[in-house]
Amino acid sequence: MGKLYCLLGKSGSGKDTIFKLLMNDKSLRLSPVITYTTRPRREHETDGVEYNFITPEELMRLKAEGKIIEMRKYNTVKGVWYYCTVDDGKVNLENGDYLTIETLEGYNALKKYYGNSVVPLYLEVEDSERLIRSIMREREQRSPDYNELCRRFLADSEDFSEKKLIESGIIYRFQNIDAEKCANDIKKFILQKGNERSVC
């Protein structure tokens, strides 16, 4: 049985960068699970890569079809945005391992849906470094939205509180000071998990 590895972390913790590094490492043979969202696409994002960008109408259709595993609603400074994980038929844990980026709520919903096949990988970065990274990323946007950046930054303190991490059983934590080193540490962890599975 394969594993579904969930990258978790606060905004600016480097989830997208680590995701790309791990996906580009062909020795891991990971397949991506891409979250769906109604939020606008950022300039550097590609539909179907970072997210599957959908309209609110498409979201309602998926919901009516019973395909939504979990859904989150965010009241942002630009309006209401939805993020969701969809059972779109692309995950088959009998055939391999998968990697996704999730919130803590999303991880818990996936754990409930897929059981012990879901493995959390929590990225940790000092708050000052996260804020700097977030500001640098926002500066690259055509219309930087620092209000939304601040909202996300502050909300993450509650969303990823130590209490919630413990309640969710988050035990695998990786320091992301240097992306290459962090990705390599996660790679070793994933390969070790694969070896444990081979022995069973």
PDB file of C-alpha atoms in Angstrom:
ATOM      1  CA  MET A   1       0.000   0.000   0.000  1.00  0.00           C
ATOM      2  CA  GLY A   2       1.347   3.409  -0.965  1.00  0.00           C
ATOM      3  CA  LYS A   3       1.575   6.558   1.117  1.00  0.00           C
ATOM      4  CA  LEU A   4       0.062   9.996   0.686  1.00  0.00           C
ATOM      5  CA  TYR A   5       2.629  12.469   2.006  1.00  0.00           C
ATOM      6  CA  CYS A   6       1.185  15.840   3.080  1.00  0.00           C
ATOM      7  CA  LEU A   7       3.451  18.875   3.175  1.00  0.00           C
ATOM      8  CA  LEU A   8       2.179  21.199   5.891  1.00  0.00           C
ATOM      9  CA  GLY A   9       3.402  24.534   7.128  1.00  0.00           C
ATOM     10  CA  LYS A  10       2.607  28.144   7.690  1.00  0.00           C
ATOM     11  CA  SER A  11       2.600  30.662   4.848  1.00  0.00           C
ATOM     12  CA  GLY A  12       6.163  31.327   3.712  1.00  0.00           C
ATOM     13  CA  SER A  13       7.513  28.029   5.068  1.00  0.00           C
ATOM     14  CA  GLY A  14       8.552  26.921   1.576  1.00  0.00           C
ATOM     15  CA  LYS A  15       5.902  24.310   0.815  1.00  0.00           C
ATOM     16  CA  ASP A  16       5.793  25.057  -2.923  1.00  0.00           C
ATOM     17  CA  THR A  17       9.586  24.991  -3.234  1.00  0.00           C
ATOM     18  CA  ILE A  18       9.942  21.718  -1.314  1.00  0.00           C
ATOM     19  CA  PHE A  19       7.039  20.222  -3.280  1.00  0.00           C
ATOM     20  CA  LYS A  20       8.798  21.024  -6.578  1.00  0.00           C
ATOM     21  CA  LEU A  21      12.152  19.678  -5.368  1.00  0.00           C
ATOM     22  CA  LEU A  22      10.584  16.407  -4.223  1.00  0.00           C
ATOM     23  CA  MET A  23       8.485  16.025  -7.375  1.00  0.00           C
ATOM     24  CA  ASN A  24      11.572  16.610  -9.542  1.00  0.00           C
ATOM     25  CA  ASP A  25      13.457  13.826  -7.725  1.00  0.00           C
ATOM     26  CA  LYS A  26      12.531  10.887  -9.943  1.00  0.00           C
ATOM     27  CA  SER A  27      14.063   8.384  -7.495  1.00  0.00           C
ATOM     28  CA  LEU A  28      11.109   9.032  -5.148  1.00  0.00           C
ATOM     29  CA  ARG A  29       8.537   8.156  -7.834  1.00  0.00           C
ATOM     30  CA  LEU A  30       5.927  10.460  -6.288  1.00  0.00           C
ATOM     31  CA  SER A  31       2.730  11.493  -8.049  1.00  0.00           C
ATOM     32  CA  PRO A  32       1.183  14.881  -7.251  1.00  0.00           C
ATOM     33  CA  VAL A  33      -2.208  15.465  -5.659  1.00  0.00           C
ATOM     34  CA  ILE A  34      -3.249  18.955  -6.655  1.00  0.00           C
ATOM     35  CA  THR A  35      -5.692  20.947  -4.503  1.00  0.00           C
ATOM     36  CA  TYR A  36      -8.567  22.819  -6.145  1.00  0.00           C
ATOM     37  CA  THR A  37      -9.236  26.505  -5.449  1.00  0.00           C
ATOM     38  CA  THR A  38     -11.521  29.346  -6.488  1.00  0.00           C
ATOM     39  CA  ARG A  39      -8.922  31.991  -5.663  1.00  0.00           C
ATOM     40  CA  PRO A  40      -7.334  33.957  -8.511  1.00  0.00           C
ATOM     41  CA  ARG A  41      -4.164  32.517 -10.004  1.00  0.00           C
ATOM     42  CA  ARG A  42      -0.953  34.353  -9.116  1.00  0.00           C
ATOM     43  CA  GLU A  43       1.281  35.459 -11.968  1.00  0.00           C
ATOM     44  CA  HIS A  44       3.880  32.701 -11.517  1.00  0.00           C
ATOM     45  CA  GLU A  45       1.318  29.894 -11.069  1.00  0.00           C
ATOM     46  CA  THR A  46       0.165  27.393 -13.680  1.00  0.00           C
ATOM     47  CA  ASP A  47      -3.248  25.745 -13.627  1.00  0.00           C
ATOM     48  CA  GLY A  48      -2.886  22.082 -12.699  1.00  0.00           C
ATOM     49  CA  VAL A  49       0.576  22.577 -11.185  1.00  0.00           C
ATOM     50  CA  GLU A  50       0.287  24.574  -7.957  1.00  0.00           C
ATOM     51  CA  TYR A  51      -3.516  24.324  -7.884  1.00  0.00           C
ATOM     52  CA  ASN A  52      -6.440  23.376 -10.072  1.00  0.00           C
ATOM     53  CA  PHE A  53      -8.092  26.777 -10.500  1.00  0.00           C
ATOM     54  CA  ILE A  54     -11.875  26.483 -10.767  1.00  0.00           C
ATOM     55  CA  THR A  55     -14.897  28.758 -10.752  1.00  0.00           C
ATOM     56  CA  PRO A  56     -17.416  28.816  -7.891  1.00  0.00           C
ATOM     57  CA  GLU A  57     -19.869  27.117 -10.275  1.00  0.00           C
ATOM     58  CA  GLU A  58     -17.423  24.262 -10.922  1.00  0.00           C
ATOM     59  CA  LEU A  59     -16.934  23.921  -7.157  1.00  0.00           C
ATOM     60  CA  MET A  60     -20.683  23.578  -6.610  1.00  0.00           C
ATOM     61  CA  ARG A  61     -20.853  20.919  -9.345  1.00  0.00           C
ATOM     62  CA  LEU A  62     -18.067  18.892  -7.666  1.00  0.00           C
ATOM     63  CA  LYS A  63     -19.871  19.239  -4.344  1.00  0.00           C
ATOM     64  CA  ALA A  64     -23.171  18.088  -5.865  1.00  0.00           C
ATOM     65  CA  GLU A  65     -21.371  15.058  -7.348  1.00  0.00           C
ATOM     66  CA  GLY A  66     -20.052  14.123  -3.870  1.00  0.00           C
ATOM     67  CA  LYS A  67     -16.414  14.375  -4.958  1.00  0.00           C
ATOM     68  CA  ILE A  68     -15.160  16.801  -2.301  1.00  0.00           C
ATOM     69  CA  ILE A  69     -13.069  15.163   0.444  1.00  0.00           C
ATOM     70  CA  GLU A  70     -12.555  18.404   2.356  1.00  0.00           C
ATOM     71  CA  MET A  71     -13.274  22.064   1.747  1.00  0.00           C
ATOM     72  CA  ARG A  72     -12.106  25.248   3.416  1.00  0.00           C
ATOM     73  CA  LYS A  73     -13.557  28.731   3.137  1.00  0.00           C
ATOM     74  CA  TYR A  74     -11.436  31.841   3.619  1.00  0.00           C
ATOM     75  CA  ASN A  75     -12.853  35.320   4.037  1.00  0.00           C
ATOM     76  CA  THR A  76     -10.024  37.290   2.465  1.00  0.00           C
ATOM     77  CA  VAL A  77      -9.641  40.996   1.888  1.00  0.00           C
ATOM     78  CA  LYS A  78     -10.496  40.263  -1.782  1.00  0.00           C
ATOM     79  CA  GLY A  79     -13.591  38.166  -1.072  1.00  0.00           C
ATOM     80  CA  VAL A  80     -14.426  34.563  -0.240  1.00  0.00           C
ATOM     81  CA  TRP A  81     -12.061  31.893  -1.592  1.00  0.00           C
ATOM     82  CA  TYR A  82     -12.524  28.143  -1.358  1.00  0.00           C
ATOM     83  CA  TYR A  83      -9.862  25.458  -1.314  1.00  0.00           C
ATOM     84  CA  CYS A  84     -10.718  21.784  -1.518  1.00  0.00           C
ATOM     85  CA  THR A  85      -9.339  18.319  -2.039  1.00  0.00           C
ATOM     86  CA  VAL A  86     -11.313  16.394  -4.609  1.00  0.00           C
ATOM     87  CA  ASP A  87     -11.612  12.669  -5.196  1.00  0.00           C
ATOM     88  CA  ASP A  88     -10.954  13.106  -8.905  1.00  0.00           C
ATOM     89  CA  GLY A  89      -9.860   9.504  -9.472  1.00  0.00           C
ATOM     90  CA  LYS A  90      -6.161  10.368  -9.685  1.00  0.00           C
ATOM     91  CA  VAL A  91      -5.107   8.808  -6.350  1.00  0.00           C
ATOM     92  CA  ASN A  92      -4.641   5.034  -6.271  1.00  0.00           C
ATOM     93  CA  LEU A  93      -2.589   4.067  -3.221  1.00  0.00           C
ATOM     94  CA  GLU A  94      -2.317   0.497  -4.517  1.00  0.00           C
ATOM     95  CA  ASN A  95      -0.059   1.795  -7.289  1.00  0.00           C
ATOM     96  CA  GLY A  96       2.344   4.168  -5.556  1.00  0.00           C
ATOM     97  CA  ASP A  97       3.095   7.132  -3.362  1.00  0.00           C
ATOM     98  CA  TYR A  98       1.681  10.637  -3.630  1.00  0.00           C
ATOM     99  CA  LEU A  99       2.610  14.130  -2.476  1.00  0.00           C
ATOM    100  CA  THR A 100       0.320  17.052  -1.736  1.00  0.00           C
ATOM    101  CA  ILE A 101       0.351  20.406   0.037  1.00  0.00           C
ATOM    102  CA  GLU A 102      -2.331  20.785   2.689  1.00  0.00           C
ATOM    103  CA  THR A 103      -3.523  22.836   5.615  1.00  0.00           C
ATOM    104  CA  LEU A 104      -3.893  21.151   8.976  1.00  0.00           C
ATOM    105  CA  GLU A 105      -7.656  20.870   8.399  1.00  0.00           C
ATOM    106  CA  GLY A 106      -7.010  19.346   4.993  1.00  0.00           C
ATOM    107  CA  TYR A 107      -4.546  16.850   6.416  1.00  0.00           C
ATOM    108  CA  ASN A 108      -7.065  15.757   9.065  1.00  0.00           C
ATOM    109  CA  ALA A 109      -9.762  15.281   6.407  1.00  0.00           C
ATOM    110  CA  LEU A 110      -7.394  13.233   4.217  1.00  0.00           C
ATOM    111  CA  LYS A 111      -6.408  11.146   7.242  1.00  0.00           C
ATOM    112  CA  LYS A 112     -10.077  10.443   7.911  1.00  0.00           C
ATOM    113  CA  TYR A 113     -10.660   9.563   4.232  1.00  0.00           C
ATOM    114  CA  TYR A 114      -7.498   7.515   3.488  1.00  0.00           C
ATOM    115  CA  GLY A 115      -6.512   6.369   6.992  1.00  0.00           C
ATOM    116  CA  ASN A 116      -2.944   5.565   8.034  1.00  0.00           C
ATOM    117  CA  SER A 117      -1.690   5.856   4.455  1.00  0.00           C
ATOM    118  CA  VAL A 118      -1.538   9.630   5.029  1.00  0.00           C
ATOM    119  CA  VAL A 119       1.809  10.853   6.420  1.00  0.00           C
ATOM    120  CA  PRO A 120       2.293  14.490   7.528  1.00  0.00           C
ATOM    121  CA  LEU A 121       5.541  16.331   6.755  1.00  0.00           C
ATOM    122  CA  TYR A 122       5.540  19.587   8.719  1.00  0.00           C
ATOM    123  CA  LEU A 123       7.897  22.374   7.580  1.00  0.00           C
ATOM    124  CA  GLU A 124       9.200  24.732  10.249  1.00  0.00           C
ATOM    125  CA  VAL A 125      10.717  28.166   9.638  1.00  0.00           C
ATOM    126  CA  GLU A 126      11.320  31.040  12.053  1.00  0.00           C
ATOM    127  CA  ASP A 127       8.540  33.650  11.875  1.00  0.00           C
ATOM    128  CA  SER A 128      10.890  36.466  10.843  1.00  0.00           C
ATOM    129  CA  GLU A 129      12.214  34.405   7.911  1.00  0.00           C
ATOM    130  CA  ARG A 130       8.681  33.407   6.875  1.00  0.00           C
ATOM    131  CA  LEU A 131       7.586  37.032   6.853  1.00  0.00           C
ATOM    132  CA  ILE A 132      10.580  38.085   4.747  1.00  0.00           C
ATOM    133  CA  ARG A 133       9.927  35.259   2.254  1.00  0.00           C
ATOM    134  CA  SER A 134       6.243  36.159   2.048  1.00  0.00           C
ATOM    135  CA  ILE A 135       6.995  39.830   1.418  1.00  0.00           C
ATOM    136  CA  MET A 136       9.556  38.945  -1.271  1.00  0.00           C
ATOM    137  CA  ARG A 137       7.019  36.666  -3.010  1.00  0.00           C
ATOM    138  CA  GLU A 138       4.306  39.319  -2.789  1.00  0.00           C
ATOM    139  CA  ARG A 139       6.594  41.974  -4.286  1.00  0.00           C
ATOM    140  CA  GLU A 140       6.770  39.881  -7.463  1.00  0.00           C
ATOM    141  CA  GLN A 141       3.012  40.207  -8.022  1.00  0.00           C
ATOM    142  CA  ARG A 142       1.633  42.777 -10.455  1.00  0.00           C
ATOM    143  CA  SER A 143      -0.654  44.069  -7.678  1.00  0.00           C
ATOM    144  CA  PRO A 144       0.881  43.135  -4.317  1.00  0.00           C
ATOM    145  CA  ASP A 145      -1.713  42.505  -1.614  1.00  0.00           C
ATOM    146  CA  TYR A 146       0.040  43.100   1.688  1.00  0.00           C
ATOM    147  CA  ASN A 147      -3.244  43.155   3.619  1.00  0.00           C
ATOM    148  CA  GLU A 148      -3.942  39.556   2.586  1.00  0.00           C
ATOM    149  CA  LEU A 149      -0.323  38.610   3.314  1.00  0.00           C
ATOM    150  CA  CYS A 150      -0.688  39.968   6.860  1.00  0.00           C
ATOM    151  CA  ARG A 151      -4.054  38.249   7.339  1.00  0.00           C
ATOM    152  CA  ARG A 152      -2.561  34.872   6.335  1.00  0.00           C
ATOM    153  CA  PHE A 153       0.540  35.403   8.464  1.00  0.00           C
ATOM    154  CA  LEU A 154      -1.499  36.173  11.584  1.00  0.00           C
ATOM    155  CA  ALA A 155      -4.089  33.437  10.942  1.00  0.00           C
ATOM    156  CA  ASP A 156      -1.321  30.827  10.707  1.00  0.00           C
ATOM    157  CA  SER A 157      -0.407  31.364  14.372  1.00  0.00           C
ATOM    158  CA  GLU A 158      -3.816  30.001  15.317  1.00  0.00           C
ATOM    159  CA  ASP A 159      -4.247  27.522  12.454  1.00  0.00           C
ATOM    160  CA  PHE A 160      -0.891  25.853  13.184  1.00  0.00           C
ATOM    161  CA  SER A 161      -0.777  26.316  16.956  1.00  0.00           C
ATOM    162  CA  GLU A 162       1.303  23.788  18.864  1.00  0.00           C
ATOM    163  CA  LYS A 163      -1.881  22.510  20.494  1.00  0.00           C
ATOM    164  CA  LYS A 164      -3.490  21.808  17.106  1.00  0.00           C
ATOM    165  CA  LEU A 165      -0.318  20.167  15.779  1.00  0.00           C
ATOM    166  CA  ILE A 166      -0.231  17.822  18.773  1.00  0.00           C
ATOM    167  CA  GLU A 167      -3.967  17.074  18.515  1.00  0.00           C
ATOM    168  CA  SER A 168      -3.464  16.183  14.841  1.00  0.00           C
ATOM    169  CA  GLY A 169      -0.565  13.858  15.616  1.00  0.00           C
ATOM    170  CA  ILE A 170       2.042  15.887  13.730  1.00  0.00           C
ATOM    171  CA  ILE A 171       5.367  14.340  14.731  1.00  0.00           C
ATOM    172  CA  TYR A 172       7.503  14.493  11.570  1.00  0.00           C
ATOM    173  CA  ARG A 173       8.986  17.995  11.479  1.00  0.00           C
ATOM    174  CA  PHE A 174      11.597  19.349   9.105  1.00  0.00           C
ATOM    175  CA  GLN A 175      13.525  22.613   9.454  1.00  0.00           C
ATOM    176  CA  ASN A 176      13.427  24.525   6.167  1.00  0.00           C
ATOM    177  CA  ILE A 177      16.305  26.951   6.510  1.00  0.00           C
ATOM    178  CA  ASP A 178      17.915  25.634   3.326  1.00  0.00           C
ATOM    179  CA  ALA A 179      15.474  24.175   0.785  1.00  0.00           C
ATOM    180  CA  GLU A 180      17.913  21.660  -0.737  1.00  0.00           C
ATOM    181  CA  LYS A 181      18.877  20.284   2.679  1.00  0.00           C
ATOM    182  CA  CYS A 182      15.253  20.157   3.827  1.00  0.00           C
ATOM    183  CA  ALA A 183      14.178  18.330   0.653  1.00  0.00           C
ATOM    184  CA  ASN A 184      17.065  15.887   1.097  1.00  0.00           C
ATOM    185  CA  ASP A 185      16.039  15.223   4.729  1.00  0.00           C
ATOM    186  CA  ILE A 186      12.472  14.550   3.593  1.00  0.00           C
ATOM    187  CA  LYS A 187      13.747  12.325   0.774  1.00  0.00           C
ATOM    188  CA  LYS A 188      15.661  10.185   3.283  1.00  0.00           C
ATOM    189  CA  PHE A 189      12.527   9.969   5.432  1.00  0.00           C
ATOM    190  CA  ILE A 190      10.341   8.905   2.482  1.00  0.00           C
ATOM    191  CA  LEU A 191      12.871   6.300   1.341  1.00  0.00           C
ATOM    192  CA  GLN A 192      13.040   4.945   4.892  1.00  0.00           C
ATOM    193  CA  LYS A 193       9.220   4.692   4.955  1.00  0.00           C
ATOM    194  CA  GLY A 194       9.384   2.811   1.658  1.00  0.00           C
ATOM    195  CA  ASN A 195      11.970   0.401   3.067  1.00  0.00           C
ATOM    196  CA  GLU A 196       9.794  -0.225   6.149  1.00  0.00           C
ATOM    197  CA  ARG A 197       6.913  -1.079   3.829  1.00  0.00           C
ATOM    198  CA  SER A 198       9.099  -3.510   1.847  1.00  0.00           C
ATOM    199  CA  VAL A 199      10.048  -5.409   5.012  1.00  0.00           C
ATOM    200  CA  CYS A 200       6.416  -5.878   6.150  1.00  0.00           C
TER     201      CYS A 200
END
